[in-house]
Each structure stands twice: as C-alpha cells, then as structure tokens.
Amino acid sequence: MIAHRTLRIELGKSTRTLCVVGTENTVYLSRYAPVESKFFSVKCTPSVRCRAVPTTAGGSLFSPQPLTNSSVLFISMDTASELPNESKLSVKFYGSKSEELGNAVLHLTAVEISLDVDADRDGVVEKNNPNKASWKWGPKGHGAILLVNCDSESYGKKEVDNVNEDISKVADLKDMSRMILRTKGPAKLPEGYKLSLHITQTDAESVRVFRNRSAGQPQASSSFKYMLLKLFMEDYPLVLNKEHLAGEVPYLGGNSELEFFVEGLRFPDKDFEGLVTINLSLLEPSAQDFPETPIYTDKVVFRVAPWIMTPNTLNPVEVFVCSTKDNKEFLKGMRNLVQKNGYKLKICHEYMNRGDRWMQDEIEFGYIDAPHHGFPVVLDSPRDGDLRDFPYEKLLGPDFGYVTRYAKAEEVSSLDSFGNLELSPPVIVNGKNYPLGRIIIGVAFPTTVHGRNMTKVVQDFLWAQKVQEPIALYSDWLAVGHVDEFMSFVPAPDRKGFRLLLASPDAAYKIFRNVQKNGNGKAKLFQGKEEEISVDEILGDEKLQAENDYVQNCIDWNRDVLKKELGLDEEDIIDLPILFKILPEEENRAVAYYPDLVNMIVLGKNLGIPKPFGPQVNGSCVLEKEMQLLMEPLGLNCTFIDDFSSYHKLMGEVHCGSNVLRERFSFRWWNLEL
C-alpha cells in the first residue's frame, strides 16, 4: 500500500520539503488558494510526478484547471535526489484564466528509506519486503523472527546476556536479529531533517536495539583487553530500550546501509503474545521552539521465537544424571547404557546436587530457533530443590540458554517438578497437524476440590508458546503426581512412528495369574530383599487388588484423553505390567509397587528400564521377559538398570533420575499452520 502524506504550501513563498520515494504527497489546493480563485495550474521539473483530481478531460496541469473545494494535487518522486532541493514544483492560482492571483513554490528533495528485516525467513535481510510490517504463520507465511538472548557470552560473572545493556563479545551478535536501514539520496539531508528509530513503551519490555557504528571489528589483544572491550562496546551503542523509546540515527548519505542488532528480552507469556514492532520515522523541522514532526514512518514486525520441547523419539545428544553416595549401581548401569550406544554422559556430582538426585524433576531441555541461529535452552523448574544451582551454574553458557518461571513457595507442589512435563511425538488429530508434538502435563481431576496442580505461571508459559498445544492429564492420584509414572513414548518403525506406553495393573495381574496357573505361584518378587513376596500372596491380597482397580480406572481416564487428543488407536498403545499401592500417609495416593517399568530412559532404539525384580520362572524374570516381548518387535533393545534402593524406594525411577538433551526437530516452527 502506498503511503500518503499531507503537504502544506504557502502562497507567495517558497517552501522546502523532503519526499520519500514510493510515497504520494497530497496538497488540498482550496486551503491555500485566495478566496476569489477559480482556476489553478501546476508546473514541475521532470523528476517530479504530479496529478490533480478532479481535472477536465484531457486537461493539462500546465494550463489553468477549474478549482473546486475538492481539488487535490498528488505529488510523488520515483528516484532519489543527488542534491538537496534540486527539484521544484509551483502552483499558480487565477481569478479568471488570464488573471493571476499568486503562486506557491515547493522545493523537493527525494530520498529512499527502507527499514529492512528477514521477512521471508531465509536468513537474508532483503530490501523492502512488502510483508515486513506484519506476521503470518505457515510455509507461505512471512515476518521476521527474534531470539530471546538467554545464553551467556559475558566475561567474568555468569549471567544471562540480556541482563546487560551492552554487547561485550562478537559471539553475542549471532543471538540477535539483523535489521538494516537502507537509504539513498543526497550526501546530507536538508537542514533540520532527522531519522528516528522508536518503539512503544509496551514493546520496550520485550526488545532492545543496538547500532553497528563500525565497519570493522576490533582485533583481540590480551595486553589491551579492557581497552579493546571498551572500544568494541562503543562500536555497538544502545539505541532503544525501556529508558530510551526513541533515538536519532544517522543518515549516511548516498547509497548506504546502516546495520542494527535487535535483541529479544523475554519469551511469549500470558501478558505477551510475542510480537514487537520497530518504527523508523523521518522527522521534519517545525518553527523555532517547536519539536520536529514525523512526515514518514516505516516499520517492521518481529515474533519472538517460542521455547520448544523435544520428545523421546528425537536422537539423544547428551545424558545427564546425578552422583550420590548411594547410587553407584544406578550410575554403573547408566554409564554402560549410555557409553555402549555412543552418547555423552554428564554427571552432576554431589558438591553441586547436594544429595538431590532427581535430574528429571529439576529441568526440562528445549531449544529456540530462527533462520539465522538456534541453540538449546533449559527450562528450570520452580521446585527449587538442592539441584537448583545446576541449570544456571553448569548449563548456562555460550549457545546454551536458560529460562525459568518464579512462583510463591506456597503455590509450588510436587506437580511442578518436570517429571510432570512430557511431550508427545508429532501427531495429526482430526486433520490438524502437530509437527512439533503436544506438551503433556498432569493436574488434579476436574472435580477435585483440594487437589494439586502445576503452578499457574508455568502453565501460562507453556500455553503461550503456541507451537506445542498442551494436554492436561489427571496425575494427582499419584503420591508424587507425575505423568512419567504411568506413561512414556518409544519410537516405532510403523503406524505413527511411535507407541504410547501406559502402566497397566490389569496387564500385571494377567501375567501373575498365568504364573500361578502354570504352578509357579510360590515364585518370589524382590527375591533376596526384605520386601520379598510370592505371586500367590500378591494374588491373594484383596486390598491390593482393590487399590489397583482404582489405579486402573485413573489410567484408563487418561488413556481416553490421550487417544482423543493425540488421535491414537488401540494399536498405538502398549500396556506395561505394573502394579501400584496406596499410601495412607500420602492422602491415599499411589506409588509403584515394584520398580516402575514405564519410567524409563529412551536413547534411540535403546531403552534403560528399571529392573523390576519380578518373579523368576525357569531362571528368567517374567516381567523383564514380558518387556522384551513387547519392545523387541519394534526394534528396541531393553537394558534393565538396578535403581531399587537408590530411586524406587524414594518413589522415583530411572527416568526421574536422568535427563536427555536431544537434537532439534527438522520442522521449523514458523511453518506451522495456526
């Protein structure tokens, strides 16, 4: 759309103005004509285009035209001027066609102005994209993308980069989005004209803008490190922030480009949709003691990249576990599993974890992505256990970001630990595509009056990211209350590319009854441990049966939700044989009776499964054998890890005690159809 601007002219005087190439300037002629005027004519130099409405058919503006109250003159210029005021236009008014009443002269300078961003999302800042001032989702969409600068490139004290209002390292620039002001025109603007970059007070909460003042970069030298750092920071002065909503930027003259770096300050959230607008205005001087007025504004729109989770079906990059004084068997099993399959293992030692072994509960790995750059970002849980320093002190760094949400201590429950935050693989549901999967959280049953829920600030954050629409399951029936206690996903070579694994007391009882039927009822669970118990005793425990009937009902409710929300058929679900028990001291909530098979770590085609210590028949654990029968046809390998004393007895398992940084999706989030 062509921009329009209303111009003023003065009878009997010469005025000067700036005209932006590609805009049309409007003069309402009757405003400036003498009262007795009946006609007007217009003359201009060849570089100026003008037309009037209305005019007589075939009439030329060089000869007198009838003047009416609705006579409007439209003025435009197609090419930039080489010198100030080099073009000219004059308007002459007449009482009759031969009676001249006076004229007004307008001296014009034409400039090209374009504030540019990567609106077509190809990593290049193209010139004057027609869609740069709006944002649209989808593969045929448009609009620039901005990363939250939440990693740490800073010298000295570690902190998230966007805490500082300066750029201290070249590497920090790649975390920002380039914006270019392209201008073409005379060497200098006419006196008094200025260019100003500006944002709203609301957008200033979300964005910061720096200018590149130097064509070259300072060369590093250890003997002048401080001086060079100071020089480097001066090469990228801050233009816009919360204290400076507008800032003058230089006009460089000729055919030139001025580079800016735009920094994202916060993620989309309940109070922030994620869109920010940056404006560039050409200011015209007014009379003395009056401020300049804008005569042309160009603008660009950015969307802040969302935080994106990764599912079990993406390839692992690095596995994280804690080392404690009592988890040597667990660590041994994890080390063998991880290293055997060629992945990296990162161990958080006790000086940092202070005995807090629940790596899954403290953090959730995700990432942010833009056409020009992307990097992992860890979401830190508000649980604030003894692992609370680990994500900030050990993970935050160059190209590894950090984000958290703070809640009042009294609002935080076990459901705010991130064993209660999972992600489905990509799915299509009733024709709607979720190529980045769907977030899954656990909450209280809708009719529960005093149930526990994931805190509102975290839920608001997850919903605001938009690209992985959350699903709420019922998990408050569990003592710990995490969805990973009854569900997981594993890759599969067929159907939807994965299977949903669900804990199933019914499946467990079916196996145990078969063991009893085959004459092995005296076979023991937990053989050699204090908890040792026979299959006959388990099947004879009516209270335990009633408890597991209740648990199965809870899981079946979630099963129906997942089938609906993920578009699953029964063939997409595998039931794992797991029993639970109710703890009166935990307000009659449930925990796994034996190590919870579903609470596993998934590393490609290799599964790290809690060793269940099930009944031995013919020298084999029937529960381990069942897991192999269920998983191996999918091309998956089962490794059973002893977590009995160090995790299971503390109401957690392998998945609770580990975490996995994974590769990013190949699908780019901005191509979503929303």
XYZ file of C-alpha atoms in Angstrom, residues 54-627:
574
model
C -10.613 16.483 -10.486
C -9.369 17.838 -13.832
C -11.103 18.473 -17.115
C -10.975 15.617 -19.616
C -7.621 15.643 -21.350
C -6.662 18.779 -19.500
C -3.021 19.582 -18.806
C -1.950 20.904 -15.423
C 0.282 23.386 -17.233
C -2.851 25.270 -18.330
C -5.473 26.615 -15.920
C -7.800 23.985 -14.466
C -11.072 24.600 -12.599
C -10.542 24.936 -8.841
C -13.176 23.405 -6.549
C -13.401 22.741 -2.838
C -12.387 19.130 -3.565
C -9.391 19.870 -5.801
C -6.425 17.760 -4.654
C -2.898 17.699 -6.028
C -0.913 14.436 -5.736
C 2.897 14.692 -5.835
C 5.435 11.855 -5.973
C 9.048 11.187 -6.997
C 10.456 7.974 -8.463
C 14.176 8.416 -7.918
C 16.351 9.731 -5.120
C 17.884 13.198 -5.435
C 21.592 13.750 -5.753
C 21.452 17.249 -4.219
C 19.151 18.841 -1.654
C 16.215 20.853 -3.021
C 17.152 20.052 -6.630
C 13.552 19.513 -7.762
C 10.845 22.144 -7.942
C 7.093 22.463 -8.247
C 4.971 25.614 -8.439
C 1.218 26.088 -8.112
C -0.380 29.228 -9.630
C -3.894 30.448 -8.788
C -6.185 32.508 -11.065
C -9.338 34.624 -10.694
C -10.044 34.000 -14.344
C -7.942 32.061 -16.804
C -5.944 35.190 -17.540
C -5.972 36.813 -14.067
C -3.043 35.595 -11.932
C -3.627 35.902 -8.170
C -0.370 34.429 -6.863
C 1.675 31.292 -6.694
C 3.360 28.907 -4.233
C 6.727 27.248 -4.854
C 7.794 23.914 -3.407
C 11.430 22.763 -3.463
C 11.687 18.981 -3.192
C 14.394 16.545 -2.135
C 13.723 12.856 -2.767
C 15.197 10.090 -0.597
C 14.775 6.335 -0.498
C 14.187 4.955 3.011
C 13.672 1.311 3.881
C 13.870 -0.345 7.292
C 14.517 -3.993 6.473
C 14.432 -7.391 8.188
C 14.451 -11.028 7.148
C 10.719 -11.077 6.462
C 10.839 -14.100 4.141
C 12.762 -16.167 6.722
C 15.657 -17.257 4.520
C 18.444 -15.848 6.693
C 18.985 -12.801 4.445
C 17.766 -9.265 5.151
C 16.104 -8.448 1.843
C 15.244 -4.942 0.688
C 11.786 -3.508 1.346
C 9.832 -6.743 1.584
C 6.147 -5.779 1.228
C 5.237 -8.050 4.172
C 7.841 -6.789 6.636
C 5.282 -4.901 8.760
C 3.120 -7.950 9.554
C 3.480 -11.561 10.705
C 1.830 -14.685 9.293
C 2.260 -18.345 10.224
C 2.734 -21.155 7.738
C 5.019 -22.236 4.878
C 3.630 -19.360 2.802
C 3.774 -17.004 5.756
C 6.051 -14.061 6.407
C 7.533 -11.985 9.179
C 10.871 -11.683 10.930
C 11.938 -13.807 13.908
C 13.678 -12.739 17.089
C 15.527 -14.916 19.605
C 15.495 -14.277 23.335
C 19.156 -13.645 24.115
C 19.112 -16.032 27.066
C 22.526 -17.697 26.785
C 25.712 -16.322 28.367
C 28.630 -14.956 26.352
C 29.666 -12.460 29.016
C 33.093 -12.072 30.606
C 33.539 -12.629 34.326
C 30.392 -13.269 36.342
C 27.983 -15.666 34.638
C 24.607 -14.173 33.807
C 22.051 -14.303 31.029
C 23.215 -11.965 28.261
C 20.081 -9.855 28.004
C 20.518 -8.771 31.625
C 23.277 -6.462 30.360
C 22.546 -3.443 28.202
C 25.692 -3.782 26.156
C 27.343 -6.163 23.711
C 30.632 -7.459 25.057
C 31.543 -10.202 22.568
C 31.233 -10.715 18.824
C 29.564 -14.080 19.532
C 26.676 -12.257 21.190
C 25.657 -10.731 17.849
C 24.554 -14.060 16.369
C 21.935 -14.380 19.115
C 20.302 -11.206 17.811
C 18.415 -10.461 14.598
C 19.866 -8.118 11.985
C 17.882 -5.091 10.893
C 19.160 -2.786 8.152
C 18.253 0.817 7.391
C 18.810 1.350 3.676
C 18.840 4.938 2.386
C 19.618 6.613 -0.908
C 19.778 10.338 -1.551
C 21.990 13.420 -1.288
C 25.123 13.416 0.859
C 23.225 15.268 3.582
C 19.585 15.790 4.383
C 18.246 19.345 4.186
C 18.835 21.256 7.401
C 16.718 20.169 10.348
C 15.553 16.806 8.975
C 16.328 13.731 11.091
C 15.808 9.979 11.187
C 14.463 8.481 14.403
C 14.064 4.851 15.466
C 11.297 4.288 18.025
C 9.238 1.663 19.867
C 6.277 1.716 22.227
C 6.649 1.521 25.983
C 4.987 -1.906 25.894
C 7.371 -3.303 23.273
C 10.343 -1.903 25.185
C 9.717 -4.615 27.797
C 10.493 -7.237 25.165
C 13.146 -5.811 22.851
C 16.372 -3.836 22.765
C 18.146 -2.380 19.706
C 21.872 -1.767 19.113
C 23.516 0.008 16.185
C 26.656 -1.069 14.375
C 28.781 2.059 14.326
C 31.936 0.443 12.933
C 32.525 -1.321 9.620
C 35.367 -3.358 11.124
C 35.727 -5.287 14.368
C 38.450 -4.631 16.973
C 41.230 -7.184 16.957
C 41.760 -9.101 20.185
C 44.921 -8.421 22.181
C 45.471 -9.711 25.688
C 47.623 -6.722 26.718
C 44.867 -4.276 25.841
C 41.900 -6.482 26.698
C 39.987 -3.918 28.745
C 40.622 -1.112 26.291
C 39.551 -3.228 23.326
C 36.445 -4.424 25.158
C 35.527 -0.791 25.773
C 36.159 0.063 22.122
C 34.092 -2.918 20.990
C 31.159 -1.898 23.178
C 31.373 1.615 21.753
C 31.126 0.126 18.262
C 27.643 -1.166 19.150
C 25.885 1.634 21.023
C 22.464 1.032 22.517
C 19.731 2.854 20.592
C 16.443 1.688 22.108
C 15.476 0.247 25.485
C 12.987 0.881 28.312
C 14.578 4.245 29.144
C 15.031 5.338 25.529
C 11.904 4.698 23.487
C 13.204 6.818 20.600
C 16.676 7.545 19.313
C 18.098 9.557 16.451
C 20.052 7.502 13.937
C 22.494 8.937 11.403
C 21.703 9.472 7.750
C 24.838 8.284 5.954
C 24.193 9.817 2.542
C 24.474 8.407 -0.952
C 23.503 4.762 -1.358
C 24.119 3.385 2.133
C 23.188 0.787 4.723
C 23.098 1.158 8.487
C 23.113 -2.116 10.442
C 21.242 -2.748 13.692
C 21.067 -5.756 16.002
C 17.740 -6.492 17.684
C 17.797 -8.386 20.982
C 14.874 -10.338 22.432
C 14.356 -9.906 26.159
C 11.502 -12.231 27.080
C 9.564 -15.223 25.853
C 5.901 -15.184 24.916
C 3.761 -15.442 28.027
C 0.278 -14.728 29.299
C 0.848 -10.968 29.065
C 2.942 -11.027 25.857
C 1.806 -12.532 22.563
C 5.342 -12.451 21.203
C 5.014 -9.699 18.572
C 7.086 -6.494 18.644
C 7.121 -3.546 16.234
C 10.065 -1.252 15.484
C 9.461 2.041 13.689
C 11.703 4.350 11.667
C 10.408 7.890 11.169
C 11.636 10.799 9.058
C 11.254 13.994 11.109
C 10.681 17.432 9.614
C 11.687 20.629 11.444
C 8.928 22.932 12.646
C 9.102 26.562 13.648
C 11.658 27.571 16.255
C 10.983 26.209 19.756
C 8.650 23.514 18.402
C 9.595 19.835 18.107
C 10.081 18.081 14.799
C 7.083 16.278 13.331
C 7.086 12.866 11.612
C 6.349 13.010 7.897
C 7.050 9.373 7.014
C 7.215 6.143 9.043
C 8.414 2.712 8.007
C 8.004 -0.237 10.365
C 8.954 -3.885 10.809
C 7.433 -6.638 12.937
C 9.236 -9.457 14.742
C 7.836 -12.511 16.509
C 9.878 -13.815 19.427
C 10.785 -17.472 18.900
C 8.980 -19.823 21.309
C 10.653 -22.255 23.680
C 10.284 -25.729 22.146
C 10.439 -29.100 23.930
C 11.784 -32.321 22.400
C 10.204 -35.829 22.596
C 11.719 -39.268 23.262
C 11.674 -40.006 19.545
C 14.380 -37.443 18.716
C 18.003 -38.566 18.826
C 19.943 -38.025 22.075
C 22.918 -35.682 22.274
C 23.872 -35.909 25.946
C 22.540 -37.725 29.024
C 22.529 -36.115 32.486
C 22.479 -37.916 35.848
C 23.466 -37.180 39.432
C 26.097 -38.917 41.514
C 25.175 -39.512 45.167
C 26.755 -41.586 47.910
C 24.192 -44.381 47.485
C 23.538 -44.654 43.718
C 26.642 -46.467 42.477
C 24.649 -49.371 40.983
C 22.374 -46.972 39.166
C 25.337 -44.987 37.836
C 27.084 -48.154 36.706
C 24.026 -49.240 34.731
C 23.506 -45.789 33.218
C 27.163 -45.437 32.252
C 27.149 -48.794 30.488
C 23.930 -47.999 28.628
C 24.977 -44.517 27.519
C 28.568 -45.200 26.566
C 27.753 -48.512 24.848
C 25.492 -46.629 22.486
C 27.953 -43.811 21.812
C 26.279 -40.942 23.628
C 27.780 -38.451 26.056
C 27.169 -38.814 29.792
C 27.278 -35.745 32.028
C 27.429 -36.441 35.762
C 26.373 -33.804 38.285
C 28.472 -34.508 41.365
C 27.386 -34.209 44.962
C 29.064 -30.871 45.642
C 26.587 -29.429 43.167
C 23.486 -31.624 43.685
C 23.811 -31.747 47.496
C 22.088 -35.138 47.515
C 19.232 -34.132 45.191
C 19.213 -36.949 42.628
C 16.063 -36.036 40.692
C 17.577 -34.681 37.485
C 14.332 -35.037 35.525
C 12.391 -33.029 38.066
C 14.679 -30.002 38.157
C 14.895 -29.197 34.431
C 13.346 -29.670 31.005
C 15.514 -29.361 27.916
C 14.254 -27.466 24.899
C 15.551 -25.028 22.313
C 14.890 -21.833 20.405
C 15.248 -21.443 16.672
C 15.424 -18.744 13.987
C 16.520 -18.875 10.337
C 19.922 -17.449 11.248
C 20.636 -19.256 14.525
C 19.321 -21.501 17.287
C 20.508 -23.142 20.494
C 19.330 -25.310 23.413
C 17.527 -23.618 26.295
C 16.907 -25.266 29.649
C 13.642 -24.531 31.458
C 14.323 -24.507 35.205
C 11.525 -25.837 37.398
C 10.172 -23.727 40.280
C 10.641 -26.753 42.593
C 13.942 -25.244 43.855
C 15.376 -28.401 45.375
C 19.035 -28.853 46.170
C 19.733 -29.164 42.430
C 18.556 -25.576 41.934
C 22.024 -24.183 41.108
C 22.849 -26.819 38.491
C 20.988 -25.449 35.442
C 22.271 -21.902 35.913
C 25.798 -22.678 37.046
C 26.541 -25.709 34.864
C 24.307 -25.484 31.789
C 24.013 -21.769 31.036
C 26.825 -20.698 28.725
C 27.656 -19.783 25.129
C 24.845 -21.063 22.898
C 23.096 -22.714 25.851
C 20.227 -20.645 27.200
C 18.303 -20.531 30.454
C 14.727 -19.627 31.330
C 12.616 -20.098 34.445
C 9.325 -19.038 35.939
C 9.060 -17.959 39.552
C 6.183 -18.856 41.837
C 5.450 -18.255 45.509
C 6.741 -21.113 47.642
C 3.250 -21.869 48.952
C 1.979 -22.286 45.382
C 4.605 -24.878 44.386
C 3.786 -28.577 44.707
C 5.306 -31.849 43.552
C 3.370 -31.405 40.298
C 5.710 -28.524 39.426
C 8.617 -30.930 39.038
C 9.250 -31.735 35.416
C 8.692 -35.457 35.588
C 5.213 -33.982 35.250
C 6.091 -32.313 31.941
C 6.383 -34.503 28.848
C 5.964 -34.163 25.089
C 4.282 -36.389 22.560
C 5.899 -37.142 19.209
C 4.404 -35.346 16.186
C 0.763 -36.298 15.541
C -2.155 -35.471 13.264
C -5.503 -35.226 15.063
C -8.729 -34.917 13.077
C -6.816 -33.364 10.207
C -4.910 -30.903 12.413
C -1.151 -31.261 12.250
C 1.068 -31.051 15.336
C 4.525 -31.467 13.724
C 6.248 -30.463 16.973
C 4.144 -32.733 19.170
C 1.961 -31.732 22.109
C 3.015 -30.882 25.651
C 1.581 -33.163 28.341
C 1.180 -32.089 31.954
C -0.507 -33.621 34.979
C -3.100 -31.803 37.085
C -5.842 -32.580 39.577
C -9.040 -34.253 38.417
C -11.509 -31.545 37.306
C -13.937 -32.260 40.157
C -11.253 -32.377 42.882
C -11.673 -29.539 45.370
C -8.296 -29.583 47.114
C -6.096 -31.266 44.520
C -2.571 -30.299 43.489
C -1.908 -28.594 40.170
C 1.072 -27.404 38.193
C 1.527 -23.762 39.195
C -0.226 -21.208 37.024
C 2.901 -19.297 35.949
C 4.371 -22.439 34.380
C 1.107 -23.433 32.714
C 0.687 -19.898 31.336
C 4.215 -20.019 29.934
C 3.674 -23.381 28.244
C 0.385 -22.335 26.650
C 1.831 -19.032 25.419
C 4.470 -20.771 23.266
C 1.582 -21.847 20.925
C 3.528 -24.366 18.844
C 3.027 -27.439 21.110
C -0.536 -27.087 22.390
C -0.684 -28.648 25.881
C -2.824 -31.549 27.062
C -3.781 -31.861 30.729
C -3.921 -35.355 32.229
C -5.076 -36.462 35.679
C -1.983 -37.266 37.772
C -2.939 -36.090 41.267
C -3.942 -39.680 42.155
C -0.221 -40.426 42.445
C 1.730 -39.610 45.603
C 4.432 -37.867 43.575
C 1.934 -36.857 40.920
C 3.981 -37.053 37.721
C 2.779 -38.191 34.304
C 6.047 -40.081 33.725
C 4.938 -42.551 36.422
C 2.268 -44.044 34.168
C 3.176 -43.132 30.560
C 6.008 -42.782 28.079
C 6.638 -42.832 24.321
C 9.033 -45.010 22.350
C 9.946 -44.883 18.644
C 8.392 -47.445 16.298
C 9.043 -48.334 12.645
C 5.380 -48.378 11.654
C 1.986 -46.727 12.122
C 2.534 -43.204 13.561
C 6.252 -43.720 14.166
C 5.862 -44.294 17.905
C 3.966 -46.196 20.584
C 2.378 -44.809 23.716
C 3.343 -46.930 26.726
C 0.876 -46.994 29.603
C 1.200 -48.608 33.026
C -1.433 -51.311 33.444
C -2.275 -53.139 36.683
C -4.621 -55.348 34.623
C -1.679 -56.454 32.463
C 0.371 -57.186 35.600
C -2.378 -59.301 37.196
C -2.802 -61.218 33.948
C 0.883 -62.181 33.994
C 0.855 -63.129 37.678
C -2.284 -65.268 37.260
C -0.613 -67.047 34.374
C 2.459 -67.674 36.534
C 0.200 -69.118 39.254
C -1.789 -71.175 36.753
C 1.452 -72.752 35.494
C 2.322 -73.889 39.010
C 4.780 -71.147 39.913
C 2.711 -69.271 42.476
C 5.464 -69.541 45.074
C 7.900 -67.618 42.841
C 9.054 -64.511 44.647
C 9.148 -60.845 43.757
C 12.056 -58.877 45.297
C 13.966 -62.134 45.748
C 16.723 -61.718 48.343
C 15.359 -58.391 49.591
C 13.404 -57.551 52.740
C 10.297 -56.937 50.661
C 10.292 -60.485 49.256
C 6.755 -61.708 48.474
C 5.293 -64.538 46.412
C 2.945 -64.372 43.460
C 0.357 -66.316 45.481
C 0.497 -63.710 48.245
C 0.041 -60.863 45.780
C -2.929 -62.518 44.115
C -4.436 -63.297 47.496
C -4.273 -59.675 48.668
C -7.800 -58.337 48.088
C -6.892 -54.877 49.376
C -4.067 -54.600 46.860
C -6.434 -55.743 44.112
C -8.951 -53.049 45.057
C -6.229 -50.411 45.084
C -5.107 -51.425 41.611
C -8.658 -51.458 40.297
C -8.821 -47.792 41.332
C -5.431 -47.072 39.735
C -6.503 -48.767 36.507
C -9.586 -46.545 36.413
C -7.369 -43.454 36.779
C -5.059 -44.615 33.988
C -7.989 -45.517 31.736
C -9.380 -41.998 32.143
C -6.033 -40.666 30.919
C -5.948 -43.295 28.182
C -9.189 -41.950 26.747
C -7.905 -38.366 26.902
C -4.677 -39.295 25.130
C -6.477 -41.266 22.428
C -8.703 -38.279 21.709
C -6.057 -35.535 21.954
C -3.315 -37.427 20.090
C -5.537 -39.165 17.549
C -4.484 -42.643 18.714
C -5.969 -46.075 18.085
C -5.660 -49.011 20.463
C -2.943 -50.407 18.180
C -0.832 -47.333 19.001
C -0.830 -48.180 22.738
C 1.126 -50.828 24.634
C 0.156 -51.802 28.193
C 3.059 -52.461 30.533
C 2.594 -54.788 33.551
C 2.908 -52.503 36.582
C 1.235 -52.720 39.989
C 0.716 -49.818 42.376
C -0.019 -49.486 46.066
C -1.888 -46.819 48.006
C -0.074 -44.916 50.766
C -2.402 -43.746 53.557
C 0.309 -41.348 54.781
C 0.219 -39.698 51.314
C -3.519 -38.968 51.485
C -4.302 -42.339 49.889
C -2.309 -41.604 46.760
C -0.477 -44.281 44.799
C 3.138 -45.304 44.135
C 4.584 -48.133 42.066
C 4.594 -51.437 43.973
C 7.768 -52.642 42.245
C 10.168 -50.637 40.036
C 8.006 -48.794 37.535
C 8.795 -50.182 34.072
C 7.259 -47.261 32.210
C 9.541 -44.780 33.968
C 12.385 -45.442 31.535
C 15.018 -43.520 29.599
C 14.758 -43.701 25.791
C 18.013 -43.379 23.840
C 17.205 -44.005 20.198
C 16.445 -47.725 19.927
C 17.884 -48.429 23.379
C 15.745 -48.385 26.498
C 17.056 -48.049 30.053
C 14.298 -49.707 32.107
C 14.064 -50.003 35.906
C 14.932 -53.577 36.877
C 11.584 -54.835 38.247
C 12.807 -57.721 40.463
C 9.795 -59.760 39.359
C 9.170 -63.476 39.954
C 11.770 -65.827 38.472
C 10.483 -68.685 36.322
C 12.977 -71.020 34.664
C 15.772 -68.626 35.602
C 14.168 -65.555 33.999
C 12.261 -62.612 35.431
C 8.763 -62.818 33.949
C 8.401 -59.030 33.944
C 11.696 -58.497 32.116
C 10.749 -61.211 29.628
C 7.385 -59.535 29.014
C 9.060 -56.169 28.382
